[in-house]
PDB file of C-alpha atoms in Angstrom:
ATOM      1  CA  UNK N   1     -58.233   1.142  57.492  1.00 84.00           C
ATOM      2  CA  UNK N   2     -55.155   1.437  59.689  1.00 92.00           C
ATOM      3  CA  UNK N   3     -53.791   4.764  60.890  1.00 96.00           C
ATOM      4  CA  UNK N   4     -50.208   5.811  60.111  1.00 97.00           C
ATOM      5  CA  UNK N   5     -48.775   8.488  62.395  1.00 98.00           C
ATOM      6  CA  UNK N   6     -45.639  10.610  62.299  1.00 98.00           C
ATOM      7  CA  UNK N   7     -44.624  12.599  65.360  1.00 98.00           C
ATOM      8  CA  UNK N   8     -41.899  15.230  65.098  1.00 98.00           C
ATOM      9  CA  UNK N   9     -40.030  16.556  68.133  1.00 98.00           C
ATOM     10  CA  UNK N  10     -37.315  19.207  67.965  1.00 98.00           C
ATOM     11  CA  UNK N  11     -35.308  19.180  71.192  1.00 98.00           C
ATOM     12  CA  UNK N  12     -33.711  22.212  72.856  1.00 98.00           C
ATOM     13  CA  UNK N  13     -29.935  22.132  72.447  1.00 98.00           C
ATOM     14  CA  UNK N  14     -28.174  20.089  75.129  1.00 97.00           C
ATOM     15  CA  UNK N  15     -31.176  17.926  76.040  1.00 98.00           C
ATOM     16  CA  UNK N  16     -30.974  15.371  73.234  1.00 98.00           C
ATOM     17  CA  UNK N  17     -29.647  12.566  75.437  1.00 98.00           C
ATOM     18  CA  UNK N  18     -32.319  13.116  78.104  1.00 98.00           C
ATOM     19  CA  UNK N  19     -35.126  13.102  75.559  1.00 98.00           C
ATOM     20  CA  UNK N  20     -33.798  10.061  73.739  1.00 98.00           C
ATOM     21  CA  UNK N  21     -33.824   8.114  77.013  1.00 98.00           C
ATOM     22  CA  UNK N  22     -37.354   9.300  77.825  1.00 98.00           C
ATOM     23  CA  UNK N  23     -38.474   8.176  74.372  1.00 98.00           C
ATOM     24  CA  UNK N  24     -36.718   4.817  74.588  1.00 98.00           C
ATOM     25  CA  UNK N  25     -38.427   4.262  77.932  1.00 98.00           C
ATOM     26  CA  UNK N  26     -41.928   4.035  76.428  1.00 98.00           C
ATOM     27  CA  UNK N  27     -41.242   1.746  73.483  1.00 98.00           C
ATOM     28  CA  UNK N  28     -41.523  -1.645  75.134  1.00 97.00           C
ATOM     29  CA  UNK N  29     -44.867  -0.877  76.795  1.00 97.00           C
ATOM     30  CA  UNK N  30     -46.236   0.707  73.626  1.00 98.00           C
ATOM     31  CA  UNK N  31     -45.348  -2.225  71.363  1.00 97.00           C
ATOM     32  CA  UNK N  32     -47.493  -4.408  73.661  1.00 97.00           C
ATOM     33  CA  UNK N  33     -50.518  -2.101  73.470  1.00 97.00           C
ATOM     34  CA  UNK N  34     -53.688  -3.197  71.750  1.00 96.00           C
ATOM     35  CA  UNK N  35     -53.762  -1.863  68.174  1.00 97.00           C
ATOM     36  CA  UNK N  36     -50.096  -1.034  67.886  1.00 97.00           C
ATOM     37  CA  UNK N  37     -48.892  -2.214  64.454  1.00 94.00           C
ATOM     38  CA  UNK N  38     -45.539  -0.407  64.463  1.00 94.00           C
ATOM     39  CA  UNK N  39     -43.877   2.151  66.706  1.00 97.00           C
ATOM     40  CA  UNK N  40     -40.412   3.287  65.640  1.00 97.00           C
ATOM     41  CA  UNK N  41     -38.119   5.984  67.027  1.00 98.00           C
ATOM     42  CA  UNK N  42     -35.919   7.669  64.441  1.00 98.00           C
ATOM     43  CA  UNK N  43     -33.537  10.599  64.398  1.00 98.00           C
ATOM     44  CA  UNK N  44     -33.091  13.178  61.648  1.00 98.00           C
ATOM     45  CA  UNK N  45     -29.642  12.484  60.167  1.00 97.00           C
ATOM     46  CA  UNK N  46     -29.135  16.132  59.160  1.00 97.00           C
ATOM     47  CA  UNK N  47     -30.534  17.596  62.395  1.00 98.00           C
ATOM     48  CA  UNK N  48     -29.695  15.479  65.466  1.00 97.00           C
ATOM     49  CA  UNK N  49     -31.929  17.723  67.609  1.00 98.00           C
ATOM     50  CA  UNK N  50     -34.984  16.310  65.820  1.00 98.00           C
ATOM     51  CA  UNK N  51     -36.574  12.946  66.621  1.00 98.00           C
ATOM     52  CA  UNK N  52     -39.289  11.568  64.344  1.00 98.00           C
ATOM     53  CA  UNK N  53     -41.561   8.707  65.303  1.00 98.00           C
ATOM     54  CA  UNK N  54     -43.039   6.618  62.506  1.00 97.00           C
ATOM     55  CA  UNK N  55     -46.015   4.606  63.750  1.00 97.00           C
ATOM     56  CA  UNK N  56     -49.049   2.670  62.596  1.00 95.00           C
ATOM     57  CA  UNK N  57     -52.223   1.942  64.614  1.00 97.00           C
ATOM     58  CA  UNK N  58     -55.279  -0.260  64.051  1.00 96.00           C
ATOM     59  CA  UNK N  59     -57.678   2.648  64.608  1.00 95.00           C
ATOM     60  CA  UNK N  60     -58.069   6.232  65.767  1.00 94.00           C
ATOM     61  CA  UNK N  61     -59.682   5.013  69.004  1.00 96.00           C
ATOM     62  CA  UNK N  62     -56.730   2.758  69.847  1.00 97.00           C
ATOM     63  CA  UNK N  63     -54.295   5.572  69.070  1.00 96.00           C
ATOM     64  CA  UNK N  64     -56.255   7.799  71.452  1.00 96.00           C
ATOM     65  CA  UNK N  65     -56.134   5.049  74.106  1.00 97.00           C
ATOM     66  CA  UNK N  66     -52.358   4.968  73.613  1.00 97.00           C
ATOM     67  CA  UNK N  67     -52.061   8.764  74.025  1.00 96.00           C
ATOM     68  CA  UNK N  68     -54.036   8.509  77.270  1.00 97.00           C
ATOM     69  CA  UNK N  69     -52.069   5.518  78.623  1.00 97.00           C
ATOM     70  CA  UNK N  70     -50.121   5.981  81.876  1.00 97.00           C
ATOM     71  CA  UNK N  71     -46.662   5.699  80.290  1.00 97.00           C
ATOM     72  CA  UNK N  72     -47.455   8.217  77.509  1.00 97.00           C
ATOM     73  CA  UNK N  73     -49.236  10.617  79.894  1.00 97.00           C
ATOM     74  CA  UNK N  74     -46.115  10.510  82.094  1.00 98.00           C
ATOM     75  CA  UNK N  75     -43.873  11.123  79.066  1.00 98.00           C
ATOM     76  CA  UNK N  76     -45.946  14.089  77.865  1.00 97.00           C
ATOM     77  CA  UNK N  77     -45.801  15.541  81.378  1.00 97.00           C
ATOM     78  CA  UNK N  78     -41.988  15.245  81.479  1.00 98.00           C
ATOM     79  CA  UNK N  79     -41.135  16.456  77.938  1.00 98.00           C
ATOM     80  CA  UNK N  80     -42.106  20.178  77.823  1.00 97.00           C
ATOM     81  CA  UNK N  81     -38.955  21.656  79.438  1.00 98.00           C
ATOM     82  CA  UNK N  82     -36.821  19.937  76.779  1.00 98.00           C
ATOM     83  CA  UNK N  83     -38.926  20.470  73.659  1.00 98.00           C
ATOM     84  CA  UNK N  84     -38.629  23.426  71.247  1.00 98.00           C
ATOM     85  CA  UNK N  85     -41.353  22.241  68.850  1.00 97.00           C
ATOM     86  CA  UNK N  86     -43.521  19.165  68.517  1.00 97.00           C
ATOM     87  CA  UNK N  87     -46.239  17.855  66.272  1.00 96.00           C
ATOM     88  CA  UNK N  88     -48.185  14.572  66.200  1.00 96.00           C
ATOM     89  CA  UNK N  89     -49.723  14.015  62.761  1.00 97.00           C
ATOM     90  CA  UNK N  90     -52.417  11.389  62.164  1.00 97.00           C
ATOM     91  CA  UNK N  91     -52.423  10.306  58.542  1.00 98.00           C
ATOM     92  CA  UNK N  92     -54.770   8.834  55.988  1.00 97.00           C
ATOM     93  CA  UNK N  93     -53.002   6.307  53.807  1.00 96.00           C
ATOM     94  CA  UNK N  94     -53.644   7.089  50.108  1.00 97.00           C
ATOM     95  CA  UNK N  95     -51.507   4.689  48.112  1.00 96.00           C
ATOM     96  CA  UNK N  96     -48.339   2.659  47.968  1.00 95.00           C
ATOM     97  CA  UNK N  97     -46.913   0.721  50.899  1.00 90.00           C
ATOM     98  CA  UNK N  98     -44.506  -2.180  51.124  1.00 90.00           C
ATOM     99  CA  UNK N  99     -42.592  -2.901  47.906  1.00 90.00           C
TER     100      UNK N  99
ATOM    101  CA  UNK G   1     -28.934  -0.619  58.355  1.00 84.00           C
ATOM    102  CA  UNK G   2     -31.947   0.456  56.313  1.00 92.00           C
ATOM    103  CA  UNK G   3     -32.915   4.088  55.810  1.00 96.00           C
ATOM    104  CA  UNK G   4     -36.358   5.350  56.822  1.00 97.00           C
ATOM    105  CA  UNK G   5     -37.460   8.579  55.141  1.00 98.00           C
ATOM    106  CA  UNK G   6     -40.339  10.974  55.706  1.00 98.00           C
ATOM    107  CA  UNK G   7     -41.081  13.634  53.122  1.00 98.00           C
ATOM    108  CA  UNK G   8     -43.487  16.455  53.930  1.00 98.00           C
ATOM    109  CA  UNK G   9     -45.162  18.570  51.249  1.00 98.00           C
ATOM    110  CA  UNK G  10     -47.561  21.429  51.972  1.00 98.00           C
ATOM    111  CA  UNK G  11     -49.516  22.273  48.834  1.00 98.00           C
ATOM    112  CA  UNK G  12     -50.732  25.736  47.823  1.00 98.00           C
ATOM    113  CA  UNK G  13     -54.499  25.999  48.244  1.00 98.00           C
ATOM    114  CA  UNK G  14     -56.444  24.768  45.218  1.00 98.00           C
ATOM    115  CA  UNK G  15     -53.701  22.487  43.872  1.00 98.00           C
ATOM    116  CA  UNK G  16     -54.239  19.456  46.110  1.00 98.00           C
ATOM    117  CA  UNK G  17     -55.849  17.316  43.405  1.00 98.00           C
ATOM    118  CA  UNK G  18     -53.118  18.101  40.874  1.00 98.00           C
ATOM    119  CA  UNK G  19     -50.349  17.261  43.340  1.00 98.00           C
ATOM    120  CA  UNK G  20     -52.042  14.081  44.525  1.00 98.00           C
ATOM    121  CA  UNK G  21     -52.210  12.838  40.920  1.00 98.00           C
ATOM    122  CA  UNK G  22     -48.558  13.755  40.320  1.00 98.00           C
ATOM    123  CA  UNK G  23     -47.599  11.835  43.484  1.00 98.00           C
ATOM    124  CA  UNK G  24     -49.725   8.800  42.589  1.00 98.00           C
ATOM    125  CA  UNK G  25     -48.061   8.749  39.179  1.00 98.00           C
ATOM    126  CA  UNK G  26     -44.618   7.823  40.578  1.00 98.00           C
ATOM    127  CA  UNK G  27     -45.599   5.082  43.012  1.00 98.00           C
ATOM    128  CA  UNK G  28     -45.694   2.081  40.705  1.00 97.00           C
ATOM    129  CA  UNK G  29     -42.256   2.791  39.203  1.00 97.00           C
ATOM    130  CA  UNK G  30     -40.757   3.536  42.614  1.00 98.00           C
ATOM    131  CA  UNK G  31     -41.997   0.328  44.254  1.00 97.00           C
ATOM    132  CA  UNK G  32     -40.081  -1.581  41.534  1.00 97.00           C
ATOM    133  CA  UNK G  33     -36.817   0.282  42.147  1.00 97.00           C
ATOM    134  CA  UNK G  34     -33.800  -1.495  43.600  1.00 97.00           C
ATOM    135  CA  UNK G  35     -33.618  -0.915  47.357  1.00 97.00           C
ATOM    136  CA  UNK G  36     -37.182   0.253  47.842  1.00 97.00           C
ATOM    137  CA  UNK G  37     -38.553  -1.437  50.998  1.00 94.00           C
ATOM    138  CA  UNK G  38     -41.663   0.697  51.373  1.00 94.00           C
ATOM    139  CA  UNK G  39     -43.007   3.814  49.709  1.00 97.00           C
ATOM    140  CA  UNK G  40     -46.331   5.085  51.018  1.00 97.00           C
ATOM    141  CA  UNK G  41     -48.294   8.259  50.218  1.00 98.00           C
ATOM    142  CA  UNK G  42     -50.308   9.626  53.125  1.00 98.00           C
ATOM    143  CA  UNK G  43     -52.337  12.747  53.772  1.00 98.00           C
ATOM    144  CA  UNK G  44     -52.516  14.769  56.998  1.00 98.00           C
ATOM    145  CA  UNK G  45     -56.036  14.176  58.346  1.00 97.00           C
ATOM    146  CA  UNK G  46     -56.148  17.574  60.066  1.00 97.00           C
ATOM    147  CA  UNK G  47     -54.556  19.511  57.183  1.00 98.00           C
ATOM    148  CA  UNK G  48     -55.578  18.155  53.756  1.00 97.00           C
ATOM    149  CA  UNK G  49     -53.091  20.513  52.077  1.00 98.00           C
ATOM    150  CA  UNK G  50     -50.239  18.444  53.519  1.00 98.00           C
ATOM    151  CA  UNK G  51     -49.037  15.139  52.026  1.00 98.00           C
ATOM    152  CA  UNK G  52     -46.519  13.044  53.955  1.00 98.00           C
ATOM    153  CA  UNK G  53     -44.573  10.175  52.415  1.00 98.00           C
ATOM    154  CA  UNK G  54     -43.378   7.415  54.732  1.00 97.00           C
ATOM    155  CA  UNK G  55     -40.631   5.395  53.081  1.00 97.00           C
ATOM    156  CA  UNK G  56     -37.853   2.920  53.788  1.00 95.00           C
ATOM    157  CA  UNK G  57     -34.768   2.253  51.629  1.00 97.00           C
ATOM    158  CA  UNK G  58     -31.983  -0.345  51.704  1.00 96.00           C
ATOM    159  CA  UNK G  59     -29.258   2.321  51.707  1.00 95.00           C
ATOM    160  CA  UNK G  60     -28.439   6.014  51.258  1.00 94.00           C
ATOM    161  CA  UNK G  61     -26.956   5.268  47.845  1.00 96.00           C
ATOM    162  CA  UNK G  62     -30.125   3.575  46.592  1.00 97.00           C
ATOM    163  CA  UNK G  63     -32.241   6.429  47.957  1.00 96.00           C
ATOM    164  CA  UNK G  64     -30.009   8.841  46.041  1.00 96.00           C
ATOM    165  CA  UNK G  65     -30.402   6.727  42.889  1.00 97.00           C
ATOM    166  CA  UNK G  66     -34.186   6.984  43.388  1.00 97.00           C
ATOM    167  CA  UNK G  67     -34.043  10.796  43.760  1.00 96.00           C
ATOM    168  CA  UNK G  68     -32.054  10.976  40.505  1.00 97.00           C
ATOM    169  CA  UNK G  69     -34.358   8.562  38.607  1.00 97.00           C
ATOM    170  CA  UNK G  70     -36.206   9.886  35.521  1.00 97.00           C
ATOM    171  CA  UNK G  71     -39.674   9.678  37.060  1.00 97.00           C
ATOM    172  CA  UNK G  72     -38.644  11.477  40.283  1.00 97.00           C
ATOM    173  CA  UNK G  73     -36.585  14.091  38.420  1.00 97.00           C
ATOM    174  CA  UNK G  74     -39.646  14.781  36.269  1.00 98.00           C
ATOM    175  CA  UNK G  75     -41.849  15.038  39.390  1.00 98.00           C
ATOM    176  CA  UNK G  76     -39.456  17.436  41.148  1.00 97.00           C
ATOM    177  CA  UNK G  77     -39.411  19.582  37.994  1.00 98.00           C
ATOM    178  CA  UNK G  78     -43.228  19.751  37.895  1.00 98.00           C
ATOM    179  CA  UNK G  79     -43.968  20.309  41.605  1.00 98.00           C
ATOM    180  CA  UNK G  80     -42.588  23.782  42.438  1.00 97.00           C
ATOM    181  CA  UNK G  81     -45.518  25.919  41.213  1.00 98.00           C
ATOM    182  CA  UNK G  82     -47.871  23.962  43.491  1.00 98.00           C
ATOM    183  CA  UNK G  83     -45.756  23.616  46.640  1.00 98.00           C
ATOM    184  CA  UNK G  84     -45.742  26.033  49.586  1.00 98.00           C
ATOM    185  CA  UNK G  85     -43.188  24.102  51.670  1.00 97.00           C
ATOM    186  CA  UNK G  86     -41.399  20.793  51.337  1.00 97.00           C
ATOM    187  CA  UNK G  87     -38.870  18.751  53.239  1.00 96.00           C
ATOM    188  CA  UNK G  88     -37.303  15.309  52.642  1.00 96.00           C
ATOM    189  CA  UNK G  89     -35.892  13.922  55.885  1.00 97.00           C
ATOM    190  CA  UNK G  90     -33.508  10.937  55.905  1.00 97.00           C
ATOM    191  CA  UNK G  91     -33.676   9.153  59.245  1.00 98.00           C
ATOM    192  CA  UNK G  92     -31.541   6.947  61.429  1.00 97.00           C
ATOM    193  CA  UNK G  93     -33.604   4.239  63.080  1.00 96.00           C
ATOM    194  CA  UNK G  94     -32.921   4.190  66.847  1.00 97.00           C
ATOM    195  CA  UNK G  95     -35.335   1.703  68.360  1.00 96.00           C
ATOM    196  CA  UNK G  96     -38.717   0.051  68.130  1.00 95.00           C
ATOM    197  CA  UNK G  97     -40.312  -1.074  64.880  1.00 90.00           C
ATOM    198  CA  UNK G  98     -43.053  -3.575  64.110  1.00 90.00           C
ATOM    199  CA  UNK G  99     -45.080  -4.717  67.135  1.00 89.00           C
TER     200      UNK G  99
END
């Protein structure tokens, strides 16, 4: 069973550009990681200070490996001064999917 | 440009089963709707009172048509007594995607 993930980041006002660049900087490496099915950066249309990742991973273990990877560890070390609120939510798929 | 959506519903304690059945009941009809690319029901592994939909639509107009459809109107009329907090977030895709 694969593992969908959503990660929600609300950015402190004025730091949106900085955070977007930090986020964009980890995409290429992540898409090459073992177990990465999808890894997409999105922005809340109504609230441009909120970025929402929609992701899918082969397993919990491979997601954990991702979180502990050098490029994500570096990102998580750099983000705090810019972030008002954040949440990474691992999901269990119940039903539905691609139409 | 397609439209990703995440919808977050926190359910009042004791009503999880009822809400899950209500949610499951709209999936089949929704997957057949014009413009529906994906429509997936997920549950927060850490917080079983929270359901998170991950969706993708062809356009804002077709998402709006979905929200106004009979089966979703009926769902949104039935949900309130069971829901503690809810949020439907329309997203702009920035980067990344399928690995």
